[in-house]
Coordinates of N, CA and C in Angstrom, one line a residue:
Chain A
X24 N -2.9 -2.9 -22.1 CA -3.3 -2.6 -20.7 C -2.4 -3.4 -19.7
X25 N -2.5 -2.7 -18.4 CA -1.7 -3.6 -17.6 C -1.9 -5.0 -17.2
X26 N -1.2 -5.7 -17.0 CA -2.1 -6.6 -16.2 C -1.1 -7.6 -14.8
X27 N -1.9 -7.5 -13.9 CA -1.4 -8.1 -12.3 C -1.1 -9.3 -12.6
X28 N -0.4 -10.3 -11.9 CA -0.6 -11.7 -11.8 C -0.5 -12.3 -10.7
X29 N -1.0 -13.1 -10.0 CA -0.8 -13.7 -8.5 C -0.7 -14.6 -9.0
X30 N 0.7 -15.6 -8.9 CA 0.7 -16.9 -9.1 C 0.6 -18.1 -8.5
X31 N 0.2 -17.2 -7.2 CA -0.5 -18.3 -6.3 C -2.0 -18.4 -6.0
X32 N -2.6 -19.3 -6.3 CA -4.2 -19.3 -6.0 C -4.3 -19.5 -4.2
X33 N -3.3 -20.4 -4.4 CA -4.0 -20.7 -2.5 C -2.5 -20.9 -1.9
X34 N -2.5 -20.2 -0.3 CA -1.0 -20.6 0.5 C -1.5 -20.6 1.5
X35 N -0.4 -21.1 2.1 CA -1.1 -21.7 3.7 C -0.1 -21.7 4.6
X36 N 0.1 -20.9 5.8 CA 1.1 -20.8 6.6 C 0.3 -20.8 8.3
X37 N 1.4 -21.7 9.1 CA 1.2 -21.6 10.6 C 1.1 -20.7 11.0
X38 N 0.2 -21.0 12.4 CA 0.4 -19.6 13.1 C 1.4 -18.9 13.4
X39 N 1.8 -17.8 13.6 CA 3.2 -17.0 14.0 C 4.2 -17.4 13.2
X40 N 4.1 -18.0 12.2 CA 5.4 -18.1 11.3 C 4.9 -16.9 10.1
X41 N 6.3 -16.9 9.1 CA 5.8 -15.9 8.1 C 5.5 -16.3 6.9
X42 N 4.8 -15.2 6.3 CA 4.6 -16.1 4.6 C 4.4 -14.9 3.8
X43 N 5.1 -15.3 2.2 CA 5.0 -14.3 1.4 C 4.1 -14.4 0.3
X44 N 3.5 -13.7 0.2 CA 2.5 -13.3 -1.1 C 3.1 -12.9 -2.2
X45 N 3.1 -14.1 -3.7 CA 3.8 -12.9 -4.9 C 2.5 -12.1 -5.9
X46 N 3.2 -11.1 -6.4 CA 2.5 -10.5 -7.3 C 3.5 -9.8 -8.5
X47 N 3.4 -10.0 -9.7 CA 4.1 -9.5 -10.8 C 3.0 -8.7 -11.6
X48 N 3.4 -7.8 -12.1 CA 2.5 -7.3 -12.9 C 3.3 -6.6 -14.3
X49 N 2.6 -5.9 -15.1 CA 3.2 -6.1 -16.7 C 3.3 -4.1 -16.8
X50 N 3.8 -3.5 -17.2 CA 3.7 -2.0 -17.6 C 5.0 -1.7 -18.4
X51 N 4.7 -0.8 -19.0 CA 5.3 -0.1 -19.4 C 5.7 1.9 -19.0
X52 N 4.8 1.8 -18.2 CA 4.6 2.9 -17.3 C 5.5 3.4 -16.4
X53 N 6.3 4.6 -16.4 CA 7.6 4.5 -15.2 C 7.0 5.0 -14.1
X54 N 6.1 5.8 -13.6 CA 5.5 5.7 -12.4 C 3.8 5.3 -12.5
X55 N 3.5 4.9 -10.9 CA 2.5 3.6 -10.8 C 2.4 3.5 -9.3
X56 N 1.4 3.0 -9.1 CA 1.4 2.6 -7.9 C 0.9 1.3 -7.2
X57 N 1.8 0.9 -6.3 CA 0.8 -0.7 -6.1 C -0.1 -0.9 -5.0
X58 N -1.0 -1.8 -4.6 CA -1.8 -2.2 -3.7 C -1.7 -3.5 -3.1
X59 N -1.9 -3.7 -1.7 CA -2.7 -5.1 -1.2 C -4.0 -4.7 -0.4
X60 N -4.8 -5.5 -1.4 CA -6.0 -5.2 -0.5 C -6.3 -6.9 0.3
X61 N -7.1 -7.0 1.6 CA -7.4 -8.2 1.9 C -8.7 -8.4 1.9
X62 N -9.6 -9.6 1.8 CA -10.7 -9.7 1.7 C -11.0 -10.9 2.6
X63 N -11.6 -10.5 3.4 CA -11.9 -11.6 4.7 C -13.1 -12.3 4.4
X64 N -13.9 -14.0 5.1 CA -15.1 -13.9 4.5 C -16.1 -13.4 4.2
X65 N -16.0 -12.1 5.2 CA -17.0 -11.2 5.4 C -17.1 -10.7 4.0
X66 N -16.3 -10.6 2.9 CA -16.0 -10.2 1.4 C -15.6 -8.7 1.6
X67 N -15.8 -8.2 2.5 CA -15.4 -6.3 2.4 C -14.2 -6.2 2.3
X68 N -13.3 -5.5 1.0 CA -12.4 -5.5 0.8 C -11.7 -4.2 1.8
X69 N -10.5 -4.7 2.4 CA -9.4 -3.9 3.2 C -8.3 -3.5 2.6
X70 N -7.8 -2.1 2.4 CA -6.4 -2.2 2.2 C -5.8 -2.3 3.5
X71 N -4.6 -3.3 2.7 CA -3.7 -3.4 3.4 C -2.2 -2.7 3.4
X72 N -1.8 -2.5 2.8 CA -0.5 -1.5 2.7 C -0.5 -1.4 1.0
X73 N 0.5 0.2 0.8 CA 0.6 0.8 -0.9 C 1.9 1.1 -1.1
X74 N 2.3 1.4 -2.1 CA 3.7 1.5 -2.6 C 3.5 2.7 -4.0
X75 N 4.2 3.6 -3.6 CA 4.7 4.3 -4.9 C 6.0 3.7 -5.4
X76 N 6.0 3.7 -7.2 CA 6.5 3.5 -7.4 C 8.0 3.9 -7.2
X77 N 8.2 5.5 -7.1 CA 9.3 6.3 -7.5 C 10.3 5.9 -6.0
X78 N 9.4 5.3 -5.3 CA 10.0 5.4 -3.4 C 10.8 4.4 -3.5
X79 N 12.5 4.0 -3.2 CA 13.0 3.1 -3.4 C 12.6 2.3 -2.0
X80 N 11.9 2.9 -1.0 CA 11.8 2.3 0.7 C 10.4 1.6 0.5
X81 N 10.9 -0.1 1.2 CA 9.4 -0.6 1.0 C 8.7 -0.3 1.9
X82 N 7.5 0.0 1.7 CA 6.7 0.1 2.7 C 6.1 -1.0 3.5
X83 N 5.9 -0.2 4.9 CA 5.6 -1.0 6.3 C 4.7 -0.9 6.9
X84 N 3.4 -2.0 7.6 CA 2.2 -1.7 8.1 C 2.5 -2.6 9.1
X85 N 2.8 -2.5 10.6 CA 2.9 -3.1 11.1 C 3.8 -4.2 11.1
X86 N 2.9 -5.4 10.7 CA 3.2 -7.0 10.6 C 3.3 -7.5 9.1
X87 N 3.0 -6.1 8.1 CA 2.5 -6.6 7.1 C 4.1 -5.4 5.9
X88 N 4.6 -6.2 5.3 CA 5.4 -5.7 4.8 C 5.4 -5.9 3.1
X89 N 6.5 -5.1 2.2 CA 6.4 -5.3 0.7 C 7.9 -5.7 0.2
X90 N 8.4 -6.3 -0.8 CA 9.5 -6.1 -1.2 C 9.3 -5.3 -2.4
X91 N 9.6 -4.5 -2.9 CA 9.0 -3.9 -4.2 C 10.5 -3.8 -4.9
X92 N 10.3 -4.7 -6.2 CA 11.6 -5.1 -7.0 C 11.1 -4.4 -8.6
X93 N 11.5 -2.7 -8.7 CA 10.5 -2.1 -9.5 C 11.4 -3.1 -11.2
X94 N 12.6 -3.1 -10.8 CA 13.1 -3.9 -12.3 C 12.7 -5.2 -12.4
X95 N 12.2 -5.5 -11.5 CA 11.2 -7.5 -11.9 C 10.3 -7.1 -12.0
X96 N 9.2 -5.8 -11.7 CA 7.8 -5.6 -11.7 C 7.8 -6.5 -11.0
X97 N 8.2 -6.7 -9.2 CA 7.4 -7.5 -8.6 C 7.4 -7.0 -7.0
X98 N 5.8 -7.2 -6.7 CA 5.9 -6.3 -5.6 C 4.9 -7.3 -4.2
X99 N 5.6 -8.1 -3.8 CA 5.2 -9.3 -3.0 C 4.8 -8.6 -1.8
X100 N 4.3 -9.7 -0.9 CA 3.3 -9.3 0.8 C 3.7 -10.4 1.6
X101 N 4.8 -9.2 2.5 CA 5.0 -10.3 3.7 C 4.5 -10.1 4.9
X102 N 3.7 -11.4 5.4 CA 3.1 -11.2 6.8 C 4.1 -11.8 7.6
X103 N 3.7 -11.3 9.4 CA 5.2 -11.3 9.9 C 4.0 -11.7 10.8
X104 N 4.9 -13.5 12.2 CA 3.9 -13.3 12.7 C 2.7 -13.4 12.6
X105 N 2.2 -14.4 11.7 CA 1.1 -15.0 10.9 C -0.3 -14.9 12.4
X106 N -1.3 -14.3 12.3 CA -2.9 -14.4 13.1 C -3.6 -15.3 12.6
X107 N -4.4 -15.7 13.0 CA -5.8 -16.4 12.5 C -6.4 -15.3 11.7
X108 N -6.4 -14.2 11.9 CA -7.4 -13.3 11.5 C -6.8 -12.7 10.3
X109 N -6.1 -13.3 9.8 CA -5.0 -13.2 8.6 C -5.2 -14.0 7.3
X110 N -6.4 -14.8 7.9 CA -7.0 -15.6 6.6 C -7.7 -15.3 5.6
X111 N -7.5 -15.1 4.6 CA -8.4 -14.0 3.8 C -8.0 -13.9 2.3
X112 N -9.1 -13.9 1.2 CA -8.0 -13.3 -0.1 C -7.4 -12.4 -0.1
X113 N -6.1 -12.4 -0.5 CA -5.2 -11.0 -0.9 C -5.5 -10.4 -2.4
X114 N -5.2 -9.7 -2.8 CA -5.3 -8.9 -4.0 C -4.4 -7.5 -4.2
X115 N -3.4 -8.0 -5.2 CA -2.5 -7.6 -5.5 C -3.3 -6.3 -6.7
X116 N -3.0 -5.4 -6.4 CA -3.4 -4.0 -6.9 C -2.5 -2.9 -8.3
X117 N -3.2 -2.6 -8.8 CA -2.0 -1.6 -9.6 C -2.8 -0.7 -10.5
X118 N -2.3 0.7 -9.8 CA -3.0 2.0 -10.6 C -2.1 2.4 -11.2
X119 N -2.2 3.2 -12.3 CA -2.1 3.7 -14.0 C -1.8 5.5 -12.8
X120 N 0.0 5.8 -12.9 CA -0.3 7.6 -12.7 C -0.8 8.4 -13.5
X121 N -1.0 8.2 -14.5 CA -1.3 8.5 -15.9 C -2.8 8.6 -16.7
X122 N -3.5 7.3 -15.8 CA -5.0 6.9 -16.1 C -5.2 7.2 -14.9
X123 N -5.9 7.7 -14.5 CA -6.5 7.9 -12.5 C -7.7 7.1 -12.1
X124 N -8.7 6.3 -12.7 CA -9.5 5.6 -12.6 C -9.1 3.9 -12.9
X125 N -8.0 4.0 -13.8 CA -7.1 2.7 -13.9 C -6.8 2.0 -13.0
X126 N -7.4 0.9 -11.9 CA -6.9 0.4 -11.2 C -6.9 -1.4 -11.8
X127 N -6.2 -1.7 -11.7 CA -5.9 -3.6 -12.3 C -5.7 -4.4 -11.1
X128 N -6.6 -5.0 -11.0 CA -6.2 -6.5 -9.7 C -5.9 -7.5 -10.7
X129 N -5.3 -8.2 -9.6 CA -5.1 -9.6 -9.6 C -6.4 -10.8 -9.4
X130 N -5.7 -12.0 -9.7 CA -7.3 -13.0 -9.4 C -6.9 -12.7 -7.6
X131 N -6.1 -13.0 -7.4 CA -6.6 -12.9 -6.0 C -5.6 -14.3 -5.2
X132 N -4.9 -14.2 -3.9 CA -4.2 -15.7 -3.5 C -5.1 -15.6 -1.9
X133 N -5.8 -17.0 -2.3 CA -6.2 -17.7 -0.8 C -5.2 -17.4 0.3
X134 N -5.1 -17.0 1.2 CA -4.5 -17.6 2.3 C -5.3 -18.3 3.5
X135 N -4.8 -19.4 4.1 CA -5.2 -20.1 5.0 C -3.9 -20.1 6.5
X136 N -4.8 -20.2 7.3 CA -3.6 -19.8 8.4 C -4.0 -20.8 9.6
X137 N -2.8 -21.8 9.9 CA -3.4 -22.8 10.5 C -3.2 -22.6 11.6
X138 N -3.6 -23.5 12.5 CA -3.8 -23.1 14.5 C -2.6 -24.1 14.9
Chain B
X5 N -22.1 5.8 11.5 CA -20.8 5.5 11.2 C -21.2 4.2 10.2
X6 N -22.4 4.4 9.2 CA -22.6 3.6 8.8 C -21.5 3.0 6.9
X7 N -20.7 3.9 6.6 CA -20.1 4.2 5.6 C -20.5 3.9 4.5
X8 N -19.9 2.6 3.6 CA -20.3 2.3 2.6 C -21.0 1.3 2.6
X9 N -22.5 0.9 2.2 CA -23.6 0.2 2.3 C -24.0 -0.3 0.6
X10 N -24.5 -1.3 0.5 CA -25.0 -2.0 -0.4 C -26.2 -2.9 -0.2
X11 N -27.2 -2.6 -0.9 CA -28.7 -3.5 -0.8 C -28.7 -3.9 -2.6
X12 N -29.4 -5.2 -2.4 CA -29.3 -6.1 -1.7 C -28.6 -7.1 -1.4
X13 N -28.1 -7.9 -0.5 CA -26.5 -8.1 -0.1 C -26.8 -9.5 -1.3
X14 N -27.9 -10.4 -1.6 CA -28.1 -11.4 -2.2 C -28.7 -11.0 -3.0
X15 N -28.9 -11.4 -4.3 CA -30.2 -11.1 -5.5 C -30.3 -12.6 -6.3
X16 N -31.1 -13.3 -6.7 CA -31.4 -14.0 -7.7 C -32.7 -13.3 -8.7
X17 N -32.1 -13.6 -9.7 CA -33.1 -12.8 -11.0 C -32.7 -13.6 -11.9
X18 N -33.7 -13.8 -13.0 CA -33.9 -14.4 -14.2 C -33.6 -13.7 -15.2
X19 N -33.0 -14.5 -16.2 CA -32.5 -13.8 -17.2 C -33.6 -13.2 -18.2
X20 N -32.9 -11.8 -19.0 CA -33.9 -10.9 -19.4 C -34.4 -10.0 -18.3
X21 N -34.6 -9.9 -17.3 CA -35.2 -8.8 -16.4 C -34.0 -8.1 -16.3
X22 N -34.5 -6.4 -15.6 CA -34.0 -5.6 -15.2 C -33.8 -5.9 -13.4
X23 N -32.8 -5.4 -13.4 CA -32.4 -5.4 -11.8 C -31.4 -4.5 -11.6
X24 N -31.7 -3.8 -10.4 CA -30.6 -2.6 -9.9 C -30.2 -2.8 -8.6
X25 N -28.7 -2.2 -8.3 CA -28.1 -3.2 -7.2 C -27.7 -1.2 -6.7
X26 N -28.5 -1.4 -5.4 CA -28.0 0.5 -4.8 C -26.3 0.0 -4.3
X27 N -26.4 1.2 -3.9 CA -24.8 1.9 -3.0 C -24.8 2.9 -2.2
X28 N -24.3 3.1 -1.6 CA -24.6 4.4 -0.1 C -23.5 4.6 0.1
X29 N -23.2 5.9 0.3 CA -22.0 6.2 1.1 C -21.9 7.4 1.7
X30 N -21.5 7.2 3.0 CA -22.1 8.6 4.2 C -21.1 9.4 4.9
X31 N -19.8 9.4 3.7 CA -18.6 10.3 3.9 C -18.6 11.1 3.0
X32 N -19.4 11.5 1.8 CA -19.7 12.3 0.9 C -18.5 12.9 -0.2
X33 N -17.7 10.8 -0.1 CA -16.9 10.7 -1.0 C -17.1 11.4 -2.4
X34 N -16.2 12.0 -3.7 CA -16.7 12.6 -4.7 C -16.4 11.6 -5.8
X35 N -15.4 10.5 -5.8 CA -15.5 9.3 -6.4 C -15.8 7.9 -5.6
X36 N -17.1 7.2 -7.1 CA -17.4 6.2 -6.9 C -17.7 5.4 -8.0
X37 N -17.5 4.1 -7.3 CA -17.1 3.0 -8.4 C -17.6 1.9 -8.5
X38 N -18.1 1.0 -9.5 CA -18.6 -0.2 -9.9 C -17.8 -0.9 -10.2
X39 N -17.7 -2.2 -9.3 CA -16.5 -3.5 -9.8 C -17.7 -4.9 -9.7
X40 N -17.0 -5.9 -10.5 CA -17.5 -7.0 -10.7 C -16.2 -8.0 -10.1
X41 N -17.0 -8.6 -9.4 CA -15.5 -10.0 -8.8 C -16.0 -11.2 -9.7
X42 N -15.0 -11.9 -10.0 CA -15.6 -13.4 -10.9 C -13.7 -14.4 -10.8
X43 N -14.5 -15.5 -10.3 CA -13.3 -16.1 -10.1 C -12.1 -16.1 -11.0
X44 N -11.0 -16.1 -10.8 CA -9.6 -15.8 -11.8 C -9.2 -14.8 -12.3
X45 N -10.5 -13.8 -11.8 CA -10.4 -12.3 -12.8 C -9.9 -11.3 -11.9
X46 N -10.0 -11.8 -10.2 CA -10.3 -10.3 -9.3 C -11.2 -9.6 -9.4
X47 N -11.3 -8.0 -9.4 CA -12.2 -7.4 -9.4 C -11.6 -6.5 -10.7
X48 N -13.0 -5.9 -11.3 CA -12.7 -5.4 -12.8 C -13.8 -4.2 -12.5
X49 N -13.5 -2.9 -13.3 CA -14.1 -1.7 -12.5 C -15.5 -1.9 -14.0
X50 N -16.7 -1.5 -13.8 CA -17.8 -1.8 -14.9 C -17.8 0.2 -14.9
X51 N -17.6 1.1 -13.7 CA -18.0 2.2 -14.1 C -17.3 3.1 -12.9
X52 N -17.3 4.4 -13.2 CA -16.9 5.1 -12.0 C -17.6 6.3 -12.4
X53 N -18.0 7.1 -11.4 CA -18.0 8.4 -11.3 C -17.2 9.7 -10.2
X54 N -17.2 10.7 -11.1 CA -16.4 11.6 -10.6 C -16.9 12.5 -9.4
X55 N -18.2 12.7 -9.5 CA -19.1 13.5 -8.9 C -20.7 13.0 -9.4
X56 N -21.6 14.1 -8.6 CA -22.5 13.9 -8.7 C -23.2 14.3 -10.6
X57 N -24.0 13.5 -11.6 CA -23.6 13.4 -12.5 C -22.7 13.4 -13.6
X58 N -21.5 13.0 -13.1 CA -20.4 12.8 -14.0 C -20.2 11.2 -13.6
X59 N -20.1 10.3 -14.9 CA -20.1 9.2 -14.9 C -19.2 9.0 -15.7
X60 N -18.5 7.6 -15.9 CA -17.9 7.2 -17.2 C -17.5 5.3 -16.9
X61 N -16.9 5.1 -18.5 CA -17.1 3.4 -18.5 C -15.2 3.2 -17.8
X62 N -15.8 1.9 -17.1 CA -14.5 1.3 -17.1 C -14.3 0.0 -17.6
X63 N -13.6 -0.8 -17.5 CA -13.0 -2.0 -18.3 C -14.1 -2.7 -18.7
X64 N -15.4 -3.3 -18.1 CA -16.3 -4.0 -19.1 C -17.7 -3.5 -18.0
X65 N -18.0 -2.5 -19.5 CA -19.4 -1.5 -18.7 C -20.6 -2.1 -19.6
X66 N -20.1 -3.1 -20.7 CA -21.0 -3.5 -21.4 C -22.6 -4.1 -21.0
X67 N -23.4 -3.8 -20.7 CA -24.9 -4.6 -20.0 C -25.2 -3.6 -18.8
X68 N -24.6 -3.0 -18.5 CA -25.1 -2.2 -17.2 C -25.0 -0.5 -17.6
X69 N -25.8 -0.1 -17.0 CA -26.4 1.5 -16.6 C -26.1 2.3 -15.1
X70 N -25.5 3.1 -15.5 CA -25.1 4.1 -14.3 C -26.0 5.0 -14.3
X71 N -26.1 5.6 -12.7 CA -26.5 7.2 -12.7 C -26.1 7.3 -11.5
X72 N -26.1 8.9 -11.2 CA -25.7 9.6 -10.0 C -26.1 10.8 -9.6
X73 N -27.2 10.9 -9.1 CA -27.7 12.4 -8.8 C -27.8 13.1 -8.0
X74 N -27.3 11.8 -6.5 CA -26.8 12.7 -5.2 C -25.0 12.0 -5.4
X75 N -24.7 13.2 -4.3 CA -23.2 12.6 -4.3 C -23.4 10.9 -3.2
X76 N -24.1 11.0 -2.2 CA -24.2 9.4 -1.6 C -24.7 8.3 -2.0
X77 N -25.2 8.8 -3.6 CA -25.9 7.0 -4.1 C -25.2 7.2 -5.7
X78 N -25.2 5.8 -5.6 CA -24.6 4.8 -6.8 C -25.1 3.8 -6.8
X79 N -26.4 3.6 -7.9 CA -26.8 2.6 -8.5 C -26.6 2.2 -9.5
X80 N -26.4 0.8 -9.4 CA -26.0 0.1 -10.5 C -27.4 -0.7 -11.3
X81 N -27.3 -0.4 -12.2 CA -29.1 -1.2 -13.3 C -28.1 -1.9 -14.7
X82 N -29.1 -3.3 -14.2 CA -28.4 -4.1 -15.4 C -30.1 -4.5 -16.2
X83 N -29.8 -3.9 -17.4 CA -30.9 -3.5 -17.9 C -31.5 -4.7 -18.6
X84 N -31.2 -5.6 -19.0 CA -31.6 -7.2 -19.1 C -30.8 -8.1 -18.8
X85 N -30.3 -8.6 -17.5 CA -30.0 -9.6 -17.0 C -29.6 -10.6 -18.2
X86 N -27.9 -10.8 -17.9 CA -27.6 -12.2 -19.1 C -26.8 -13.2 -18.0
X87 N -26.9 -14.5 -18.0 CA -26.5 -15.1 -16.8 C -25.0 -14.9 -17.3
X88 N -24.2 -14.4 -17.9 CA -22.9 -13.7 -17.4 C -22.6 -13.1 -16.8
X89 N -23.4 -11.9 -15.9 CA -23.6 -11.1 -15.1 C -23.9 -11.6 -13.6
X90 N -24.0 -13.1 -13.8 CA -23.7 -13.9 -12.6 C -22.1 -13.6 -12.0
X91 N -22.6 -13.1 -10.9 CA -21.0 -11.9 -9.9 C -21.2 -11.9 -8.8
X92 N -20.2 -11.5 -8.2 CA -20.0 -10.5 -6.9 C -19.8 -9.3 -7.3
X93 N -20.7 -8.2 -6.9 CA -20.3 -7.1 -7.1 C -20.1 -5.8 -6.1
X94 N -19.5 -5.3 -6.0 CA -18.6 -4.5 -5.7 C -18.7 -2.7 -5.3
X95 N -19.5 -2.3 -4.8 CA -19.2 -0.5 -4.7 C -18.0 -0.2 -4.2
X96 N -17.5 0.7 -4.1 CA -16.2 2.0 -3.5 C -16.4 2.7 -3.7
X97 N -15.8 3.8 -2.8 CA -15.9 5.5 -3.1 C -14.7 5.7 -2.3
X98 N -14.0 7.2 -3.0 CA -12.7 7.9 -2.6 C -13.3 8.9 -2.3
X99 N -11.9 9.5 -1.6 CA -12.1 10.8 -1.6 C -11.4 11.3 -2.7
X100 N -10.0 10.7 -3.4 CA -9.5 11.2 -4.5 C -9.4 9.9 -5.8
X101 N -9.2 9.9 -7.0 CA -9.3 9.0 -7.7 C -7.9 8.8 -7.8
X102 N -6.8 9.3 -7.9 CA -5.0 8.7 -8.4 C -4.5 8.6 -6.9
X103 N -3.3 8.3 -7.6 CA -1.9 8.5 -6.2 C -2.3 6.9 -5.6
X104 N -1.6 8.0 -4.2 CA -1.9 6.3 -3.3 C -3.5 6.3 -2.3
X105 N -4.6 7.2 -3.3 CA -5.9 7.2 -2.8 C -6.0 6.0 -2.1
X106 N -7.2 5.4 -1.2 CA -8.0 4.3 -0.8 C -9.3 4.9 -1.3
X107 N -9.5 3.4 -1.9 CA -10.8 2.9 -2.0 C -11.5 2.3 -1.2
X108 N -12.7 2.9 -0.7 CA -13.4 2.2 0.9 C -14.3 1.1 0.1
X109 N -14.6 -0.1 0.0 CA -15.5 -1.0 -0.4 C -16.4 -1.3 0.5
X110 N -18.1 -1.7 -0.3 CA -18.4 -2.1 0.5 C -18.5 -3.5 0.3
X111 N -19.9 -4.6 1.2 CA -19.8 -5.3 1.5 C -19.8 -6.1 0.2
X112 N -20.8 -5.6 -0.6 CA -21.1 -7.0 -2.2 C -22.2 -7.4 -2.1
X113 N -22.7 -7.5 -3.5 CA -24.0 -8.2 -3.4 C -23.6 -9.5 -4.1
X114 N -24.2 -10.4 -4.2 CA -24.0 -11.6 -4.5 C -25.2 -11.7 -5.9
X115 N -24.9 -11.6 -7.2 CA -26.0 -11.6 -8.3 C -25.9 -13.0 -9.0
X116 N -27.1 -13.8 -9.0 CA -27.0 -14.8 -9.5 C -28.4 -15.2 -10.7
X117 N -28.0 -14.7 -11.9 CA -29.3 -14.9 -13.1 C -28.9 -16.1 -13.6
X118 N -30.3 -16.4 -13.6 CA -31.1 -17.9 -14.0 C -31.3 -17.9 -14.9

């Protein structure tokens, strides 16, 4: 089975500066798709931006960007411009093209975002 | 514009009892899904369904019971409480289940057996 990895439990970046979120994950699968979802304390999970695999262009949400390195399997989250409201778990995502109910998270990276 | 809902947002239950955790959803999504959150793990799917009576297991459906007879409810019954089942748990519903779908979540219940 697949499996995500966030190797960071907890990160912490100033306001308006930037910070990257990593995520590696394991497949053997040549297309796939990834996710960041964010989870505020409210706990209601958000997506935050997605990535097909096959797209060599990373995708862009605003403030919120990806590097997707499909030969590292690694597909990191950069916030640009760091908010308060930016504090939240992230969760690095990955569905199965193949399995359609297959979705694999990650444990999940704290971020904290200071004033 | 109430979307996806979950009662009740807290539960404490003793181990051995039955307890069922609803789900609501008022976009008349046709997929929907059961996740468990537990520290280090993320979120892990216990079940999904396709439609209204079509169910099936996901990664650890082991202790819990699905049904679905309207397309806006998804309840979740854990049919004897084992304090393993101490979670955050998790509804979603799609409108499609692959690709680059979203999953709408809602808020979580908080299950904690004694």
């Amino acid at each position: 089975a697949q499996t995500v990895t966030q190797s960071q439990p907890e990160m912490s970046v100033q306001e308006a500066e930037t910070v990257t979120l990593s995520c590696t994950y394991d497949t053997s699968e040549s297309d796939y798709y990834l996710f960041w979802y964010k989870q505020p304390p409210s706990r209601q999970m958000i997506l935050v931006i997605r990535q097909e695999a096959y797209k060599q262009q990373n995708a862009t949400e605003n403030r919120f960007s990806v590097n997707f390195q499909k030969a590292a399997k690694s597909f990191s989250l950069k916030i640009s411009d760091s908010q308060l409201g930016d504090a939240a778990m992230y969760f690095c995502a990955y569905r199965s093209a193949y399995i359609n109910n297959d979705m694999r998270f990650g444990a999940g990276t704290r971020l904290t975002v200071k004033p | 514009d109430a979307g996806i809902t979950q009662s009740p947002r807290y539960k404490i239950t003793e181990t051995g009892r039955q307890v069922t955790l609803m789900c609501h959803q008022t976009w008349s999504h046709s997929y929907m899904f059961w996740y468990r959150q537990d520290l280090g793990h993320g979120l892990r799917l216990i079940y999904y369904s396709a439609a209204a009576d079509i169910t099936d297991k996901g990664e650890v459906p082991d202790g819990y019971v699905v049904s679905r007879s309207k397309t806006e409810n998804f309840p979740l019954t854990l049919e004897s409480a084992t304090r393993s089942q101490t979670s955050v748990y998790f509804c979603a519903s799609s409108v499609g289940v692959g690709g680059l779908s979203e999953q709408f979540f809602g808020p979580g219940t908080r299950l904690t057996v004694l």
